[in-house]
Amino acid sequence: SACAQSGAVPAGAARRLALWRLGMAPPGRSVPGGVQLSLPLELPQAPRLRALSGWDEMLADYGSTGLTTRSHPMALLRERLPAGALTSRQLAAVSHGGRVRTAGMVVARQRPGTASGVVFVLLEDELGVINLVIPPAVYERHRLLVRSEPLLSVGGRLERHAAAGGAINVLVDAIEAVSAPGRIVAAVQDFVAADARELARIERSGGDLQAGDFRAVAPPVMSFAAGRRR
């Protein structure tokens, strides 16, 4: 080459040689035909990433550690709930028999064999817990939602019986899933065969892994005993 004939050293090679002579590079290692110098690389600047939203941070917490010390999911979803949805604390101010709507994250589901098909669900919101009583007919209409959705919005009548120490229950007659940010929402058709197939798919896969879907990272739920009749 012209450089070889003239004895000139290319600028890049001269810089590498100077760094090596000054001891600014780690010792080289022998390779066939010579010595491979270990020189520092000039890395490009890290790309700018979009800041995580509060919902994305919460998903990342649940996905990595199974819990979060940030905002409760229902606090982040409060503005997406139907108008008039009450928190667990606000339910305490409603009279017995009053019509209410509320929502929360499912933390327990029970269908005791001695309860004649009644399903009991415990919801949790950012302020406390909510007891749901779901009659058999309502459960049969919304079986897939009750069994698989981690976030529920319900409507019904508030019960406060003195015999139960004034404990508050919601006797449910309407159930909807709470849509999470970025989640594709579709109506659920209550066909028994399709219902059974979809439920089996969800139970096998552990949940739908679409982006933004809280079901993918929702905390484990205390649920129906394995093998019990649905």
PDB file of C-alpha atoms in Angstrom:
ATOM      1  CA  SER A   1       0.000   0.000   0.000  1.00  0.00           C
ATOM      2  CA  ALA A   2       1.023   3.658  -0.296  1.00  0.00           C
ATOM      3  CA  CYS A   3       1.365   3.924   3.506  1.00  0.00           C
ATOM      4  CA  ALA A   4       3.620   0.864   3.647  1.00  0.00           C
ATOM      5  CA  GLN A   5       5.780   2.119   0.774  1.00  0.00           C
ATOM      6  CA  SER A   6       6.181   5.562   2.313  1.00  0.00           C
ATOM      7  CA  GLY A   7       6.736   4.235   5.848  1.00  0.00           C
ATOM      8  CA  ALA A   8       3.836   6.351   7.143  1.00  0.00           C
ATOM      9  CA  VAL A   9       1.708   4.924   9.962  1.00  0.00           C
ATOM     10  CA  PRO A  10      -2.110   5.344   9.671  1.00  0.00           C
ATOM     11  CA  ALA A  11      -3.510   7.788  12.232  1.00  0.00           C
ATOM     12  CA  GLY A  12      -5.628   5.143  13.945  1.00  0.00           C
ATOM     13  CA  ALA A  13      -2.741   2.716  14.262  1.00  0.00           C
ATOM     14  CA  ALA A  14      -0.453   5.452  15.601  1.00  0.00           C
ATOM     15  CA  ARG A  15      -2.984   6.315  18.310  1.00  0.00           C
ATOM     16  CA  ARG A  16      -3.355   2.679  19.355  1.00  0.00           C
ATOM     17  CA  LEU A  17       0.439   2.252  19.449  1.00  0.00           C
ATOM     18  CA  ALA A  18       0.818   5.421  21.543  1.00  0.00           C
ATOM     19  CA  LEU A  19      -1.793   4.254  24.050  1.00  0.00           C
ATOM     20  CA  TRP A  20      -0.080   0.891  24.361  1.00  0.00           C
ATOM     21  CA  ARG A  21       3.339   2.492  24.909  1.00  0.00           C
ATOM     22  CA  LEU A  22       1.945   4.829  27.568  1.00  0.00           C
ATOM     23  CA  GLY A  23       0.531   1.895  29.485  1.00  0.00           C
ATOM     24  CA  MET A  24      -3.053   3.092  29.105  1.00  0.00           C
ATOM     25  CA  ALA A  25      -4.149  -0.229  27.663  1.00  0.00           C
ATOM     26  CA  PRO A  26      -4.127  -3.659  29.391  1.00  0.00           C
ATOM     27  CA  PRO A  27      -1.391  -6.032  28.258  1.00  0.00           C
ATOM     28  CA  GLY A  28      -2.016  -7.710  24.957  1.00  0.00           C
ATOM     29  CA  ARG A  29      -2.372 -11.421  24.350  1.00  0.00           C
ATOM     30  CA  SER A  30      -0.587 -13.575  21.816  1.00  0.00           C
ATOM     31  CA  VAL A  31      -2.528 -14.505  18.714  1.00  0.00           C
ATOM     32  CA  PRO A  32      -1.370 -16.230  15.519  1.00  0.00           C
ATOM     33  CA  GLY A  33       0.790 -13.755  13.646  1.00  0.00           C
ATOM     34  CA  GLY A  34       1.347 -11.228  16.419  1.00  0.00           C
ATOM     35  CA  VAL A  35      -0.050  -9.633  19.573  1.00  0.00           C
ATOM     36  CA  GLN A  36      -3.686  -8.534  20.055  1.00  0.00           C
ATOM     37  CA  LEU A  37      -3.795  -5.320  22.039  1.00  0.00           C
ATOM     38  CA  SER A  38      -6.656  -4.772  24.512  1.00  0.00           C
ATOM     39  CA  LEU A  39      -7.717  -1.170  24.074  1.00  0.00           C
ATOM     40  CA  PRO A  40     -10.690   0.680  25.600  1.00  0.00           C
ATOM     41  CA  LEU A  41     -13.667   1.082  23.290  1.00  0.00           C
ATOM     42  CA  GLU A  42     -15.516   4.323  22.883  1.00  0.00           C
ATOM     43  CA  LEU A  43     -19.123   3.271  23.475  1.00  0.00           C
ATOM     44  CA  PRO A  44     -22.010   5.256  22.022  1.00  0.00           C
ATOM     45  CA  GLN A  45     -24.248   7.205  24.379  1.00  0.00           C
ATOM     46  CA  ALA A  46     -27.044   5.126  25.903  1.00  0.00           C
ATOM     47  CA  PRO A  47     -30.380   5.634  24.118  1.00  0.00           C
ATOM     48  CA  ARG A  48     -33.100   7.647  25.803  1.00  0.00           C
ATOM     49  CA  LEU A  49     -35.912   5.412  27.000  1.00  0.00           C
ATOM     50  CA  ARG A  50     -39.512   6.397  27.578  1.00  0.00           C
ATOM     51  CA  ALA A  51     -40.240   6.893  31.272  1.00  0.00           C
ATOM     52  CA  LEU A  52     -42.409   4.170  32.821  1.00  0.00           C
ATOM     53  CA  SER A  53     -45.945   5.085  33.773  1.00  0.00           C
ATOM     54  CA  GLY A  54     -47.230   4.314  37.257  1.00  0.00           C
ATOM     55  CA  TRP A  55     -49.076   1.288  35.853  1.00  0.00           C
ATOM     56  CA  ASP A  56     -45.962  -0.030  34.084  1.00  0.00           C
ATOM     57  CA  GLU A  57     -43.888   0.383  37.261  1.00  0.00           C
ATOM     58  CA  MET A  58     -46.496  -1.573  39.210  1.00  0.00           C
ATOM     59  CA  LEU A  59     -46.510  -4.357  36.585  1.00  0.00           C
ATOM     60  CA  ALA A  60     -42.716  -4.512  36.722  1.00  0.00           C
ATOM     61  CA  ASP A  61     -42.808  -4.824  40.527  1.00  0.00           C
ATOM     62  CA  TYR A  62     -45.346  -7.656  40.484  1.00  0.00           C
ATOM     63  CA  GLY A  63     -43.561  -9.376  37.603  1.00  0.00           C
ATOM     64  CA  SER A  64     -40.162  -9.326  39.348  1.00  0.00           C
ATOM     65  CA  THR A  65     -40.942  -9.666  43.064  1.00  0.00           C
ATOM     66  CA  GLY A  66     -44.631 -10.631  43.277  1.00  0.00           C
ATOM     67  CA  LEU A  67     -45.532  -7.486  45.239  1.00  0.00           C
ATOM     68  CA  THR A  68     -45.297  -3.720  45.062  1.00  0.00           C
ATOM     69  CA  THR A  69     -44.614  -0.943  47.541  1.00  0.00           C
ATOM     70  CA  ARG A  70     -45.907   1.648  45.097  1.00  0.00           C
ATOM     71  CA  SER A  71     -49.542   2.526  44.398  1.00  0.00           C
ATOM     72  CA  HIS A  72     -52.225  -0.153  44.725  1.00  0.00           C
ATOM     73  CA  PRO A  73     -53.618  -1.259  41.314  1.00  0.00           C
ATOM     74  CA  MET A  74     -57.063   0.093  42.193  1.00  0.00           C
ATOM     75  CA  ALA A  75     -55.634   3.528  43.047  1.00  0.00           C
ATOM     76  CA  LEU A  76     -54.176   3.652  39.531  1.00  0.00           C
ATOM     77  CA  LEU A  77     -57.462   2.483  37.976  1.00  0.00           C
ATOM     78  CA  ARG A  78     -59.858   4.554  40.093  1.00  0.00           C
ATOM     79  CA  GLU A  79     -60.527   7.095  37.340  1.00  0.00           C
ATOM     80  CA  ARG A  80     -61.403   4.289  34.895  1.00  0.00           C
ATOM     81  CA  LEU A  81     -64.164   2.857  37.102  1.00  0.00           C
ATOM     82  CA  PRO A  82     -67.864   3.473  36.445  1.00  0.00           C
ATOM     83  CA  ALA A  83     -69.313   6.660  37.901  1.00  0.00           C
ATOM     84  CA  GLY A  84     -70.387   6.217  41.498  1.00  0.00           C
ATOM     85  CA  ALA A  85     -68.075   3.279  42.264  1.00  0.00           C
ATOM     86  CA  LEU A  86     -67.448   3.312  46.014  1.00  0.00           C
ATOM     87  CA  THR A  87     -64.275   2.442  47.873  1.00  0.00           C
ATOM     88  CA  SER A  88     -64.291  -0.116  50.679  1.00  0.00           C
ATOM     89  CA  ARG A  89     -64.252   2.762  53.180  1.00  0.00           C
ATOM     90  CA  GLN A  90     -67.205   4.534  51.543  1.00  0.00           C
ATOM     91  CA  LEU A  91     -69.320   1.372  51.727  1.00  0.00           C
ATOM     92  CA  ALA A  92     -69.392   1.741  55.515  1.00  0.00           C
ATOM     93  CA  ALA A  93     -71.616   4.819  55.140  1.00  0.00           C
ATOM     94  CA  VAL A  94     -74.301   3.029  53.055  1.00  0.00           C
ATOM     95  CA  SER A  95     -77.460   1.796  54.773  1.00  0.00           C
ATOM     96  CA  HIS A  96     -78.562  -1.844  54.747  1.00  0.00           C
ATOM     97  CA  GLY A  97     -80.257  -2.678  51.445  1.00  0.00           C
ATOM     98  CA  GLY A  98     -78.751   0.268  49.585  1.00  0.00           C
ATOM     99  CA  ARG A  99     -77.769  -0.123  45.952  1.00  0.00           C
ATOM    100  CA  VAL A 100     -73.974   0.087  45.473  1.00  0.00           C
ATOM    101  CA  ARG A 101     -71.263  -0.338  42.879  1.00  0.00           C
ATOM    102  CA  THR A 102     -67.699  -1.114  43.863  1.00  0.00           C
ATOM    103  CA  ALA A 103     -64.529  -2.667  42.472  1.00  0.00           C
ATOM    104  CA  GLY A 104     -61.291  -4.287  43.566  1.00  0.00           C
ATOM    105  CA  MET A 105     -58.549  -6.828  43.038  1.00  0.00           C
ATOM    106  CA  VAL A 106     -59.586 -10.425  43.698  1.00  0.00           C
ATOM    107  CA  VAL A 107     -57.627 -11.923  46.599  1.00  0.00           C
ATOM    108  CA  ALA A 108     -59.825 -14.942  47.437  1.00  0.00           C
ATOM    109  CA  ARG A 109     -62.589 -17.012  45.860  1.00  0.00           C
ATOM    110  CA  GLN A 110     -64.565 -19.693  47.691  1.00  0.00           C
ATOM    111  CA  ARG A 111     -67.451 -21.955  46.716  1.00  0.00           C
ATOM    112  CA  PRO A 112     -68.122 -24.155  49.762  1.00  0.00           C
ATOM    113  CA  GLY A 113     -69.879 -27.418  49.130  1.00  0.00           C
ATOM    114  CA  THR A 114     -72.385 -26.573  51.886  1.00  0.00           C
ATOM    115  CA  ALA A 115     -73.324 -23.152  50.428  1.00  0.00           C
ATOM    116  CA  SER A 116     -75.763 -24.456  47.763  1.00  0.00           C
ATOM    117  CA  GLY A 117     -73.749 -22.987  44.880  1.00  0.00           C
ATOM    118  CA  VAL A 118     -73.163 -19.545  46.417  1.00  0.00           C
ATOM    119  CA  VAL A 119     -69.723 -18.098  45.675  1.00  0.00           C
ATOM    120  CA  PHE A 120     -67.851 -15.840  48.105  1.00  0.00           C
ATOM    121  CA  VAL A 121     -65.232 -13.441  46.740  1.00  0.00           C
ATOM    122  CA  LEU A 122     -62.938 -11.132  48.684  1.00  0.00           C
ATOM    123  CA  LEU A 123     -61.898  -7.965  46.872  1.00  0.00           C
ATOM    124  CA  GLU A 124     -59.148  -5.570  47.905  1.00  0.00           C
ATOM    125  CA  ASP A 125     -58.851  -1.906  46.994  1.00  0.00           C
ATOM    126  CA  GLU A 126     -56.415   0.807  48.073  1.00  0.00           C
ATOM    127  CA  LEU A 127     -58.271   1.320  51.376  1.00  0.00           C
ATOM    128  CA  GLY A 128     -59.395  -2.118  52.544  1.00  0.00           C
ATOM    129  CA  VAL A 129     -61.322  -5.258  51.624  1.00  0.00           C
ATOM    130  CA  ILE A 130     -64.846  -5.935  50.318  1.00  0.00           C
ATOM    131  CA  ASN A 131     -66.879  -9.120  50.834  1.00  0.00           C
ATOM    132  CA  LEU A 132     -68.952 -10.273  47.864  1.00  0.00           C
ATOM    133  CA  VAL A 133     -71.769 -12.825  47.922  1.00  0.00           C
ATOM    134  CA  ILE A 134     -72.547 -14.134  44.425  1.00  0.00           C
ATOM    135  CA  PRO A 135     -75.800 -16.149  44.051  1.00  0.00           C
ATOM    136  CA  PRO A 136     -75.670 -19.305  41.864  1.00  0.00           C
ATOM    137  CA  ALA A 137     -77.631 -17.759  38.977  1.00  0.00           C
ATOM    138  CA  VAL A 138     -75.310 -14.732  38.817  1.00  0.00           C
ATOM    139  CA  TYR A 139     -72.246 -16.971  39.010  1.00  0.00           C
ATOM    140  CA  GLU A 140     -73.485 -19.116  36.119  1.00  0.00           C
ATOM    141  CA  ARG A 141     -73.973 -15.991  33.954  1.00  0.00           C
ATOM    142  CA  HIS A 142     -70.500 -14.642  34.735  1.00  0.00           C
ATOM    143  CA  ARG A 143     -68.543 -17.804  35.502  1.00  0.00           C
ATOM    144  CA  LEU A 144     -65.504 -16.945  33.362  1.00  0.00           C
ATOM    145  CA  LEU A 145     -65.166 -13.466  34.885  1.00  0.00           C
ATOM    146  CA  VAL A 146     -65.540 -14.732  38.452  1.00  0.00           C
ATOM    147  CA  ARG A 147     -63.026 -17.527  38.000  1.00  0.00           C
ATOM    148  CA  SER A 148     -60.328 -15.825  35.933  1.00  0.00           C
ATOM    149  CA  GLU A 149     -60.398 -12.018  36.145  1.00  0.00           C
ATOM    150  CA  PRO A 150     -58.013 -10.422  38.680  1.00  0.00           C
ATOM    151  CA  LEU A 151     -59.882  -7.085  38.709  1.00  0.00           C
ATOM    152  CA  LEU A 152     -63.676  -6.925  39.041  1.00  0.00           C
ATOM    153  CA  SER A 153     -66.319  -4.223  39.106  1.00  0.00           C
ATOM    154  CA  VAL A 154     -69.623  -5.320  40.650  1.00  0.00           C
ATOM    155  CA  GLY A 155     -73.064  -3.958  41.420  1.00  0.00           C
ATOM    156  CA  GLY A 156     -75.552  -5.157  44.000  1.00  0.00           C
ATOM    157  CA  ARG A 157     -77.250  -4.591  47.338  1.00  0.00           C
ATOM    158  CA  LEU A 158     -75.337  -3.876  50.515  1.00  0.00           C
ATOM    159  CA  GLU A 159     -76.112  -6.161  53.445  1.00  0.00           C
ATOM    160  CA  ARG A 160     -75.357  -5.285  57.043  1.00  0.00           C
ATOM    161  CA  HIS A 161     -76.895  -7.810  59.463  1.00  0.00           C
ATOM    162  CA  ALA A 162     -76.720  -7.275  63.212  1.00  0.00           C
ATOM    163  CA  ALA A 163     -76.521 -11.043  63.697  1.00  0.00           C
ATOM    164  CA  ALA A 164     -73.208 -10.990  61.811  1.00  0.00           C
ATOM    165  CA  GLY A 165     -71.778  -8.238  64.006  1.00  0.00           C
ATOM    166  CA  GLY A 166     -72.531  -5.537  61.465  1.00  0.00           C
ATOM    167  CA  ALA A 167     -70.155  -7.009  58.858  1.00  0.00           C
ATOM    168  CA  ILE A 168     -70.716  -5.580  55.377  1.00  0.00           C
ATOM    169  CA  ASN A 169     -71.393  -7.815  52.359  1.00  0.00           C
ATOM    170  CA  VAL A 170     -72.401  -6.938  48.819  1.00  0.00           C
ATOM    171  CA  LEU A 171     -75.035  -9.262  47.353  1.00  0.00           C
ATOM    172  CA  VAL A 172     -73.934  -9.147  43.725  1.00  0.00           C
ATOM    173  CA  ASP A 173     -76.228  -9.080  40.683  1.00  0.00           C
ATOM    174  CA  ALA A 174     -73.912  -7.518  38.057  1.00  0.00           C
ATOM    175  CA  ILE A 175     -70.241  -8.234  37.293  1.00  0.00           C
ATOM    176  CA  GLU A 176     -67.781  -6.670  34.845  1.00  0.00           C
ATOM    177  CA  ALA A 177     -64.031  -6.899  34.312  1.00  0.00           C
ATOM    178  CA  VAL A 178     -62.006  -3.764  35.025  1.00  0.00           C
ATOM    179  CA  SER A 179     -60.041  -2.819  31.918  1.00  0.00           C
ATOM    180  CA  ALA A 180     -56.376  -2.091  32.512  1.00  0.00           C
ATOM    181  CA  PRO A 181     -54.304   0.451  30.517  1.00  0.00           C
ATOM    182  CA  GLY A 182     -53.230  -0.923  27.146  1.00  0.00           C
ATOM    183  CA  ARG A 183     -55.439  -3.960  27.412  1.00  0.00           C
ATOM    184  CA  ILE A 184     -57.702  -5.046  24.550  1.00  0.00           C
ATOM    185  CA  VAL A 185     -61.223  -5.333  25.893  1.00  0.00           C
ATOM    186  CA  ALA A 186     -63.773  -7.652  24.283  1.00  0.00           C
ATOM    187  CA  ALA A 187     -67.256  -8.735  25.261  1.00  0.00           C
ATOM    188  CA  VAL A 188     -67.545 -12.192  26.790  1.00  0.00           C
ATOM    189  CA  GLN A 189     -70.195 -14.459  25.259  1.00  0.00           C
ATOM    190  CA  ASP A 190     -71.547 -16.929  27.771  1.00  0.00           C
ATOM    191  CA  PHE A 191     -71.478 -20.088  25.672  1.00  0.00           C
ATOM    192  CA  VAL A 192     -70.850 -23.069  27.936  1.00  0.00           C
ATOM    193  CA  ALA A 193     -68.497 -24.951  25.584  1.00  0.00           C
ATOM    194  CA  ALA A 194     -66.476 -21.865  24.685  1.00  0.00           C
ATOM    195  CA  ASP A 195     -66.410 -20.885  28.340  1.00  0.00           C
ATOM    196  CA  ALA A 196     -64.958 -24.238  29.374  1.00  0.00           C
ATOM    197  CA  ARG A 197     -62.309 -24.191  26.627  1.00  0.00           C
ATOM    198  CA  GLU A 198     -61.208 -20.627  27.441  1.00  0.00           C
ATOM    199  CA  LEU A 199     -61.076 -21.339  31.154  1.00  0.00           C
ATOM    200  CA  ALA A 200     -58.941 -24.445  30.551  1.00  0.00           C
ATOM    201  CA  ARG A 201     -56.578 -22.418  28.334  1.00  0.00           C
ATOM    202  CA  ILE A 202     -56.184 -19.691  30.975  1.00  0.00           C
ATOM    203  CA  GLU A 203     -55.554 -22.213  33.751  1.00  0.00           C
ATOM    204  CA  ARG A 204     -52.932 -24.042  31.635  1.00  0.00           C
ATOM    205  CA  SER A 205     -51.068 -20.904  30.575  1.00  0.00           C
ATOM    206  CA  GLY A 206     -51.297 -19.084  33.879  1.00  0.00           C
ATOM    207  CA  GLY A 207     -52.911 -16.078  32.213  1.00  0.00           C
ATOM    208  CA  ASP A 208     -52.981 -13.994  29.054  1.00  0.00           C
ATOM    209  CA  LEU A 209     -49.536 -12.444  28.528  1.00  0.00           C
ATOM    210  CA  GLN A 210     -50.641  -9.480  26.446  1.00  0.00           C
ATOM    211  CA  ALA A 211     -48.738  -6.283  27.203  1.00  0.00           C
ATOM    212  CA  GLY A 212     -50.361  -4.250  29.933  1.00  0.00           C
ATOM    213  CA  ASP A 213     -52.536  -7.121  31.122  1.00  0.00           C
ATOM    214  CA  PHE A 214     -52.480  -7.296  34.923  1.00  0.00           C
ATOM    215  CA  ARG A 215     -53.574 -10.947  34.771  1.00  0.00           C
ATOM    216  CA  ALA A 216     -50.051 -11.880  33.669  1.00  0.00           C
ATOM    217  CA  VAL A 217     -48.495 -10.728  36.965  1.00  0.00           C
ATOM    218  CA  ALA A 218     -51.454 -10.699  39.370  1.00  0.00           C
ATOM    219  CA  PRO A 219     -50.676 -12.054  42.852  1.00  0.00           C
ATOM    220  CA  PRO A 220     -51.822 -15.649  43.509  1.00  0.00           C
ATOM    221  CA  VAL A 221     -55.481 -15.939  44.498  1.00  0.00           C
ATOM    222  CA  MET A 222     -56.876 -18.225  47.175  1.00  0.00           C
ATOM    223  CA  SER A 223     -59.365 -20.009  44.968  1.00  0.00           C
ATOM    224  CA  PHE A 224     -61.644 -22.985  44.485  1.00  0.00           C
ATOM    225  CA  ALA A 225     -60.356 -26.389  45.571  1.00  0.00           C
ATOM    226  CA  ALA A 226     -58.825 -28.361  42.699  1.00  0.00           C
ATOM    227  CA  GLY A 227     -61.221 -30.772  41.093  1.00  0.00           C
ATOM    228  CA  ARG A 228     -64.349 -29.308  42.667  1.00  0.00           C
ATOM    229  CA  ARG A 229     -67.406 -29.128  40.411  1.00  0.00           C
ATOM    230  CA  ARG A 230     -67.651 -25.800  38.603  1.00  0.00           C
TER     231      ARG A 230
END
